[in-house]
Coordinates of C-alpha atoms in Angstrom, one line a residue:
M1 CA 26.5 9.8 39.9
K2 CA 29.4 9.6 37.5
L3 CA 29.7 5.6 38.0
D4 CA 26.0 5.4 37.3
L5 CA 26.3 7.5 34.2
T6 CA 29.1 5.4 32.9
A7 CA 27.2 2.2 33.6
R8 CA 24.3 3.4 31.7
Q9 CA 26.4 4.5 28.8
K10 CA 28.0 1.0 28.7
L11 CA 24.6 -0.6 28.8
K12 CA 23.4 1.6 26.0
I13 CA 26.3 0.7 23.8
S14 CA 25.9 -3.1 24.6
Q15 CA 22.3 -2.9 23.7
K16 CA 22.9 -1.4 20.3
L17 CA 21.6 -3.8 17.5
A18 CA 23.7 -5.2 14.7
P19 CA 22.7 -3.7 11.2
A20 CA 21.2 -7.1 10.3
Q21 CA 19.0 -7.2 13.4
Q22 CA 17.9 -3.6 12.7
Q23 CA 16.8 -4.5 9.3
K24 CA 14.9 -7.6 10.5
L25 CA 12.9 -5.3 12.9
K26 CA 12.5 -2.7 10.2
I27 CA 11.0 -5.3 7.9
L28 CA 8.8 -6.8 10.7
A29 CA 7.2 -3.4 11.3
M30 CA 6.3 -2.8 7.6
D31 CA 2.8 -3.3 6.4
T32 CA 2.1 -5.1 3.0
Q33 CA 2.4 -2.0 0.8
E34 CA 5.5 -0.8 2.6
L35 CA 7.2 -4.3 2.2
L36 CA 6.4 -4.3 -1.4
Q37 CA 7.9 -1.0 -2.0
F38 CA 10.9 -1.9 0.1
L39 CA 11.5 -4.9 -2.0
E40 CA 11.1 -3.3 -5.3
S41 CA 13.6 -0.5 -4.1
E42 CA 16.2 -3.3 -2.9
Q43 CA 15.9 -4.9 -6.4
L44 CA 16.8 -1.7 -8.1
E45 CA 20.0 -1.4 -5.8
N46 CA 20.8 -5.0 -5.7
P47 CA 20.9 -7.1 -9.1
I48 CA 21.3 -10.3 -7.0
L49 CA 17.6 -10.1 -5.9
E50 CA 15.1 -11.3 -8.5
F51 CA 11.3 -11.6 -8.4
D52 CA 9.3 -14.2 -10.2
S53 CA 6.1 -12.3 -10.2
Y54 CA 4.3 -9.6 -8.3
S55 CA 1.2 -9.6 -6.3
A56 CA -0.3 -7.7 -3.5
A57 CA -2.3 -9.0 -0.6
G58 CA -2.3 -12.5 -2.1
Q59 CA -4.1 -11.3 -5.5
E60 CA -2.7 -10.4 -9.0
Y61 CA -3.1 -6.8 -9.8
T62 CA -5.6 -6.2 -12.4
S63 CA -3.1 -4.2 -14.4
L64 CA 0.6 -3.9 -14.8
G65 CA 0.3 -0.3 -13.7
E66 CA -1.2 -1.4 -10.5
W67 CA 1.6 -3.8 -9.8
M68 CA 4.1 -1.0 -10.1
G69 CA 2.6 0.5 -7.1
Y70 CA 0.3 3.2 -8.7
S71 CA -2.8 4.1 -6.6
A72 CA -5.0 7.0 -6.5
P73 CA -3.6 9.3 -3.8
A74 CA -6.2 10.2 -1.2
D75 CA -7.4 13.7 -1.5
P76 CA -7.5 15.4 1.9
E77 CA -10.9 17.1 1.0
E78 CA -12.3 13.9 -0.5
S79 CA -11.4 11.7 2.5
G80 CA -12.6 14.3 5.1
I81 CA -9.1 14.8 6.4
R82 CA -7.5 18.1 7.2
E83 CA -3.8 18.6 6.7
S84 CA -3.5 18.5 10.4
G85 CA -4.7 14.8 10.3
E86 CA -8.1 15.4 12.0
Y87 CA -11.0 13.6 10.6
C88 CA -14.0 15.9 9.9
P89 CA -17.1 13.8 9.1
E90 CA -19.3 16.8 8.9
I91 CA -17.5 18.1 5.7
P92 CA -18.9 16.5 2.6
A93 CA -16.4 15.2 0.0
E94 CA -15.9 17.5 -2.9
E95 CA -17.4 16.1 -6.1
H96 CA -15.0 15.9 -9.0
P97 CA -16.1 16.8 -12.6
L98 CA -16.6 14.1 -15.2
L99 CA -13.5 13.5 -17.5
S100 CA -15.7 14.4 -20.5
D101 CA -16.5 17.8 -18.8
H102 CA -13.0 18.4 -18.0
L103 CA -12.0 17.7 -21.6
L104 CA -14.6 19.9 -23.0
S105 CA -13.7 22.7 -20.8
Q106 CA -10.2 22.6 -22.3
I107 CA -11.6 22.6 -25.9
E108 CA -13.6 25.7 -25.2
H109 CA -10.4 27.6 -25.0
L110 CA -9.3 26.5 -28.3
R111 CA -10.4 27.6 -31.9
V112 CA -11.6 24.3 -33.1
P113 CA -13.5 24.0 -36.3
P114 CA -17.1 23.0 -35.9
E115 CA -16.7 19.6 -37.8
L116 CA -13.6 18.7 -35.7
L117 CA -15.5 19.5 -32.4
I118 CA -18.4 17.3 -33.4
R119 CA -15.9 14.4 -33.9
V120 CA -14.1 15.0 -30.6
K121 CA -17.6 15.1 -28.7
A122 CA -18.5 11.9 -30.4
L123 CA -15.4 10.2 -29.1
L124 CA -15.8 11.2 -25.6
P125 CA -18.6 8.6 -24.6
Y126 CA -16.1 5.8 -25.7
M127 CA -13.5 6.9 -23.0
D128 CA -13.2 5.1 -19.6
G129 CA -13.9 7.7 -17.0
T130 CA -11.3 6.4 -14.6
T131 CA -8.4 5.3 -16.7
G132 CA -8.8 7.8 -19.6
Y133 CA -8.3 5.2 -22.1
F134 CA -10.4 4.6 -25.2
Q135 CA -12.5 1.6 -24.7
E136 CA -12.6 0.6 -28.4
S137 CA -10.0 0.2 -31.2
R138 CA -9.1 2.8 -33.7
G139 CA -10.7 1.0 -36.5
Y140 CA -14.0 0.7 -34.5
L141 CA -14.0 4.3 -33.5
Q142 CA -13.3 5.5 -36.9
A143 CA -16.1 3.5 -38.3
V144 CA -18.3 5.1 -35.7
L145 CA -17.4 8.6 -36.8
S146 CA -17.5 7.6 -40.5
C147 CA -14.4 9.7 -41.3
S148 CA -11.1 9.3 -43.0
D149 CA -7.8 8.2 -41.3
G150 CA -6.7 11.8 -41.2
E151 CA -9.8 13.1 -39.8
F152 CA -9.9 10.4 -37.1
E153 CA -6.3 11.1 -36.1
E154 CA -6.9 14.8 -35.9
A155 CA -9.9 14.4 -33.4
A156 CA -8.2 11.6 -31.3
G157 CA -4.9 13.6 -31.4
L158 CA -6.6 16.6 -30.0
I159 CA -7.8 14.5 -27.0
R160 CA -4.4 12.8 -26.6
N161 CA -2.7 16.3 -26.3
M162 CA -5.0 17.4 -23.4
E163 CA -4.6 17.2 -19.7
P164 CA -3.9 15.2 -17.8
A165 CA -1.1 13.6 -19.8
G166 CA -2.0 10.1 -21.0
V167 CA -5.7 10.5 -21.6
G168 CA -6.9 9.2 -25.0
A169 CA -4.6 6.2 -24.9
F170 CA -5.6 3.0 -26.3
D171 CA -3.8 0.7 -23.8
L172 CA -1.3 1.0 -20.9
A173 CA 1.7 1.0 -23.2
D174 CA 0.3 3.8 -25.1
C175 CA -0.7 5.8 -22.0
L176 CA 2.9 5.5 -20.7
A177 CA 4.3 6.6 -24.0
L178 CA 2.2 9.7 -24.2
Q179 CA 3.3 11.0 -20.8
L180 CA 7.0 10.2 -21.7
K181 CA 6.6 12.1 -24.9
R182 CA 4.9 15.1 -23.0
K183 CA 7.9 15.1 -20.6
G184 CA 10.4 15.0 -23.6
E185 CA 11.9 11.6 -22.1
Y186 CA 10.7 9.1 -24.7
D187 CA 13.2 7.3 -26.8
E188 CA 13.3 4.3 -29.2
T189 CA 14.6 1.8 -26.3
L190 CA 11.8 3.1 -24.0
G191 CA 9.3 2.4 -26.8
Q192 CA 10.5 -1.2 -27.1
I193 CA 10.3 -1.7 -23.4
L194 CA 6.6 -0.5 -23.3
S195 CA 5.7 -2.4 -26.4
E196 CA 7.4 -5.7 -25.9
H197 CA 8.8 -5.9 -22.3
L198 CA 6.1 -4.6 -19.9
E199 CA 5.5 -8.3 -18.6
D200 CA 9.4 -8.6 -18.0
L201 CA 9.4 -5.3 -16.2
A202 CA 6.6 -6.3 -14.0
G203 CA 8.3 -9.7 -13.3
G204 CA 11.4 -7.9 -12.4
K205 CA 13.3 -9.6 -15.2
L206 CA 15.7 -6.9 -15.8
S207 CA 18.5 -9.2 -16.8
H208 CA 16.2 -10.6 -19.7
I209 CA 15.6 -7.0 -20.8
T210 CA 19.3 -6.0 -20.8
R211 CA 20.2 -9.1 -22.9
T212 CA 17.4 -8.6 -25.4
L213 CA 17.9 -4.9 -26.0
G214 CA 21.7 -4.9 -25.5
I215 CA 21.6 -2.2 -22.7
S216 CA 23.3 -2.1 -19.3
T217 CA 21.5 -3.0 -16.1
E218 CA 21.9 0.5 -14.8
K219 CA 20.2 1.9 -17.9
A220 CA 17.4 -0.6 -17.5
R221 CA 17.0 0.5 -13.9
N222 CA 16.8 4.1 -15.0
Y223 CA 14.1 3.3 -17.4
L224 CA 12.2 1.5 -14.7
R225 CA 12.4 4.5 -12.4
M226 CA 11.1 6.8 -15.2
I227 CA 8.1 4.4 -15.9
R228 CA 7.3 4.1 -12.2
N229 CA 7.0 8.0 -12.1
L230 CA 4.2 7.7 -14.6
D231 CA 0.5 7.3 -14.0
P232 CA -1.3 4.3 -15.6
K233 CA -4.7 5.8 -14.8
P234 CA -4.5 9.5 -15.5
A235 CA -8.2 10.0 -15.2
K236 CA -8.5 8.3 -11.7
C237 CA -9.6 11.4 -9.8
F238 CA -12.5 12.4 -12.1
G239 CA -16.2 11.7 -11.4
R240 CA -15.8 9.6 -8.3
Q241 CA -14.9 9.9 -4.6
A242 CA -11.8 8.5 -3.4
V243 CA -11.9 5.7 -0.9
S244 CA -8.9 4.8 1.3
Y245 CA -8.6 1.1 1.0
I246 CA -6.9 -1.2 3.4
I247 CA -4.7 -4.0 2.1
P248 CA -4.9 -6.8 4.7
D249 CA -1.6 -8.2 5.6
L250 CA -2.9 -11.5 6.8
R251 CA -5.8 -13.7 5.8
A252 CA -7.5 -16.2 8.2
V253 CA -10.1 -18.9 7.3
K254 CA -11.6 -21.6 9.4
E255 CA -11.2 -25.0 7.7
E256 CA -12.2 -28.4 9.3
G257 CA -12.1 -26.8 12.7
R258 CA -8.6 -25.2 12.2
W259 CA -7.5 -21.7 11.4
E260 CA -5.6 -21.5 8.3
I261 CA -3.5 -18.3 8.2
T262 CA -1.6 -16.9 5.3
V263 CA 0.5 -13.7 4.9
R264 CA -0.9 -11.8 2.2
D265 CA 2.2 -10.5 0.5
G266 CA 3.9 -13.8 0.1
G267 CA 7.2 -11.9 -0.2
Q268 CA 9.7 -14.9 0.4
R269 CA 8.0 -17.0 -2.3
R270 CA 8.6 -14.3 -4.9
I271 CA 12.1 -13.2 -4.1
H272 CA 15.2 -15.3 -4.8
L273 CA 18.8 -15.1 -5.9
N274 CA 19.3 -14.2 -9.6
P275 CA 20.9 -17.3 -11.1
T276 CA 22.7 -15.5 -13.9
Y277 CA 24.4 -13.1 -11.3
M278 CA 25.1 -15.9 -9.1
Q279 CA 26.9 -17.8 -11.9
M280 CA 28.8 -14.5 -12.7
A281 CA 29.8 -14.3 -9.0
G282 CA 31.1 -18.0 -9.1
S283 CA 33.3 -17.1 -12.0
A284 CA 34.5 -13.8 -10.8
R285 CA 38.4 -13.7 -10.5
E286 CA 39.2 -10.1 -9.6
E287 CA 39.2 -9.3 -5.9
A288 CA 37.1 -6.2 -6.3
L289 CA 34.5 -7.9 -8.2
Q290 CA 34.5 -10.8 -5.8
N291 CA 33.9 -8.4 -2.8
Y292 CA 31.0 -6.7 -4.7
F293 CA 29.2 -9.9 -5.3
K294 CA 29.9 -11.1 -1.6
E295 CA 28.5 -7.8 -0.4
K296 CA 25.3 -8.1 -2.6
I297 CA 24.6 -11.7 -2.0
G298 CA 24.9 -11.3 1.7
R299 CA 22.5 -8.5 1.7
A300 CA 20.2 -10.3 -0.5
E301 CA 20.2 -13.3 1.6
A302 CA 19.6 -11.2 4.8
V303 CA 16.6 -9.6 3.0
I304 CA 15.1 -12.9 2.3
R305 CA 15.6 -14.3 5.8
A306 CA 14.0 -11.2 7.2
V307 CA 11.0 -11.5 5.1
E308 CA 10.6 -15.2 5.9
Q309 CA 10.9 -14.4 9.6
R310 CA 8.4 -11.5 9.4
E311 CA 5.8 -14.1 8.0
E312 CA 6.5 -16.7 10.6
T313 CA 6.2 -14.1 13.4
L314 CA 2.9 -12.7 11.9
I315 CA 1.5 -16.2 11.6
R316 CA 2.4 -17.0 15.2
I317 CA 0.8 -13.9 16.5
A318 CA -2.3 -14.1 14.5
G319 CA -2.8 -17.9 15.2
F320 CA -2.3 -17.2 19.0
A321 CA -4.8 -14.4 18.9
L322 CA -7.5 -16.4 17.1
S323 CA -7.0 -19.3 19.5
R324 CA -8.2 -16.8 22.2
Q325 CA -10.4 -14.6 20.3
E326 CA -12.3 -17.1 18.2
C327 CA -15.8 -16.1 19.3
F328 CA -15.1 -12.4 18.4
A329 CA -13.5 -13.3 15.1
L330 CA -16.6 -15.3 14.0
R331 CA -19.0 -12.8 15.6
H332 CA -20.1 -15.4 18.1
G333 CA -19.2 -13.2 21.1
Q334 CA -17.1 -10.4 22.6
R335 CA -13.3 -10.2 22.9
I336 CA -11.8 -11.5 26.0
R337 CA -9.0 -9.5 27.9
L338 CA -5.7 -10.3 26.3
T339 CA -2.8 -7.8 26.4
M340 CA 0.0 -7.8 23.9
R341 CA 2.5 -8.3 26.7
Q342 CA 0.7 -11.4 27.9
A343 CA 0.7 -12.7 24.2
A344 CA 4.3 -11.8 23.9
E345 CA 5.3 -13.6 26.9
E346 CA 3.5 -16.8 26.0
L347 CA 5.1 -16.7 22.5
G348 CA 8.5 -16.0 23.8
L349 CA 8.8 -12.7 22.0
H350 CA 10.1 -9.4 23.3
P351 CA 7.3 -7.0 24.0
S352 CA 8.9 -4.5 21.7
T353 CA 9.2 -6.9 18.9
F354 CA 5.6 -8.0 19.4
S355 CA 4.5 -4.4 19.2
R356 CA 6.4 -3.9 15.9
A357 CA 4.8 -6.9 14.4
V358 CA 1.3 -5.8 15.2
Q359 CA 1.5 -2.1 14.6
G360 CA -0.4 -1.1 11.5
K361 CA -1.1 -4.5 10.4
Y362 CA -4.8 -5.8 9.3
I363 CA -6.2 -9.2 9.2
D364 CA -8.9 -10.4 6.8
L365 CA -11.2 -12.5 8.9
P366 CA -14.3 -14.4 7.7
T367 CA -16.5 -11.7 9.0
G368 CA -14.5 -8.7 7.8
V369 CA -11.1 -6.9 8.0
C370 CA -9.9 -5.6 11.3
A371 CA -6.8 -4.2 12.8
L372 CA -4.6 -7.0 14.2
R373 CA -4.3 -4.8 17.3
E374 CA -8.1 -5.2 17.9
L375 CA -7.5 -8.9 18.9
F376 CA -5.4 -7.7 21.8
P377 CA -7.6 -5.5 24.0
G378 CA -6.0 -4.4 27.1
S379 CA -9.3 -4.4 28.9
N380 CA -12.9 -3.8 28.3
E381 CA -15.2 -1.1 29.8
K382 CA -16.5 -3.4 32.6
A383 CA -13.0 -4.7 33.7
E384 CA -11.6 -1.2 33.4
A385 CA -14.0 0.3 35.8
G386 CA -13.0 -2.3 38.5
K387 CA -9.3 -2.1 37.9
R388 CA -8.9 1.6 37.3
Q389 CA -6.8 2.0 40.4
E390 CA -4.3 -0.5 39.2
L391 CA -3.8 1.1 35.8
S392 CA -1.7 4.1 35.0
K393 CA -3.4 7.1 33.4
E394 CA -2.0 6.1 30.1
E395 CA -3.3 2.7 30.4
Q396 CA -6.7 3.9 31.5
M397 CA -6.9 6.3 28.5
I398 CA -6.0 3.7 26.0
A399 CA -8.4 1.1 27.6
L400 CA -11.3 3.7 27.3
L401 CA -10.3 4.6 23.8
E402 CA -10.4 0.9 22.7
S403 CA -13.8 0.5 24.4
L404 CA -15.3 3.7 22.7
I405 CA -13.9 2.8 19.3
H406 CA -15.0 -0.8 19.5
G407 CA -18.6 0.4 20.0
E408 CA -18.6 3.0 17.4
N409 CA -20.8 3.1 14.2
R410 CA -18.2 1.7 11.7
S411 CA -19.7 3.7 8.9
R412 CA -19.4 7.0 10.9
P413 CA -16.3 6.5 13.0
L414 CA -15.6 8.9 15.8
S415 CA -13.0 11.6 15.2
D416 CA -10.3 12.5 17.6
M417 CA -12.2 15.5 18.6
Q418 CA -15.3 13.5 19.3
L419 CA -13.4 11.0 21.3
S420 CA -11.8 13.9 23.3
D421 CA -15.3 15.1 24.2
L422 CA -16.4 11.5 25.2
L423 CA -13.4 11.0 27.4
S424 CA -14.0 14.3 29.2
K425 CA -17.6 13.1 30.1
K426 CA -15.8 10.1 31.7
G427 CA -13.5 12.3 33.7
F428 CA -10.5 12.4 31.5
T429 CA -9.3 15.8 30.1
A430 CA -7.5 15.2 26.8
A431 CA -6.9 17.5 23.8
R432 CA -7.5 16.1 20.4
R433 CA -3.7 15.8 19.9
T434 CA -3.3 13.8 23.1
V435 CA -6.1 11.6 22.0
A436 CA -4.3 11.0 18.7
K437 CA -1.0 10.2 20.5
Y438 CA -2.8 7.6 22.7
R439 CA -4.7 6.2 19.7
E440 CA -1.4 5.7 17.8
I441 CA 0.2 4.0 20.9
A442 CA -2.6 1.6 21.0
G443 CA -2.2 0.8 17.3
I444 CA -5.7 2.0 16.4
P445 CA -6.0 3.5 13.0
S446 CA -7.4 6.9 12.3
A447 CA -11.1 7.6 11.7
A448 CA -10.5 7.8 8.0
R449 CA -8.7 4.5 7.8
R450 CA -11.4 2.8 10.1
K451 CA -14.0 4.3 7.7
G452 CA -12.0 2.7 4.8
I453 CA -12.1 -0.7 6.6
A454 CA -15.9 -0.4 7.0
F455 CA -16.4 0.4 3.4
L456 CA -14.2 -2.6 2.3
N457 CA -16.2 -4.9 4.6
S458 CA -19.6 -3.6 3.4
S459 CA -18.7 -4.3 -0.1
G460 CA -18.9 -8.0 0.6
K461 CA -16.5 -10.9 0.7
N462 CA -15.1 -12.3 -2.6

């Protein structure tokens, strides 16, 4: 017994992965949004890393604020998700008030002169209901009101001082400045960054900002952190229902009889070693400084290699899957039986590595977005019935879940509780939490996320 324990301890130690390998696996498991957030965080900590430009899912963001990772947080009540994670399709989403109604409700608590109230109400229709920005210039709006400069600034200023902070702005820079002033964090340098260097900030060109403004890299990073904590669309939760969007990690198109697959983040094409800091590293003479650059360069190169390897692995996996599931991908037929273990063996990948790569990833096919995991069905309902004795209880449960979810109404996906009821009718007793556990093992997204995929697909292909 003692020898067996010692042997197992030695095996455990020998199997411990090196830090570089651990990082590769961590990056491989990231979805697009997680990877972008990781790379942005790395850049803040490592000046050697630099970005040319930012994009998500192969598309430019429609605003700098969106590039910075801002998005509407899904409201649990809006999306039909309880805090426990259970999807409740029978509970209607709460309707949010219009931005104009929200602002008027605040004015009611103020002692506002009638003429000022008239001007404020006249400005409200010119505000974007989702960003909170004025959609016209100061000059245009003042002409509409037929008032003096002071009267216009008084009316607009009243709106600009309301909640949420940032409403009544005329552009993104103005919106961010309003929020910083409300927090008491605004200063002259921040004002310059917002008015003159937002493009540089979006491009990760901190070195250009530091040289132009004469500030340290650490101060520039602190400013970036402050800006990233702001909301570029302060009115985003008014007058609409939030939809949980899926950002596909891969895109596949059929061209001239061949599948062309791209990884939508394009990470390794955007990140590179900062030439300015590389030059500084080459001229460093002090040992401490040399060691600093050596460590930072090594880490940056490791990140770039890991991102490149992630793309190569995802393309290999998706290409293999589509070569087997082409009829399903083009809606010409059903999926064929193809397990992840089978695919991993044929591709020469370790099953755990394969699982990390597939978990939580989505692929944009000509017929719509689906979870990459869907291309690797462990079995189908007919095969499962004949092979039930060969499968463990867990494998049977996962196979049945896949079959049930594959046949569900995509616009009204089955909740874990509904799946539990259906499984019980097939002879399996499983509580909702057990269903959720097996669903996660199978890499199947929650009902809320499946509903988001259906919404994205129903909106049409660009």
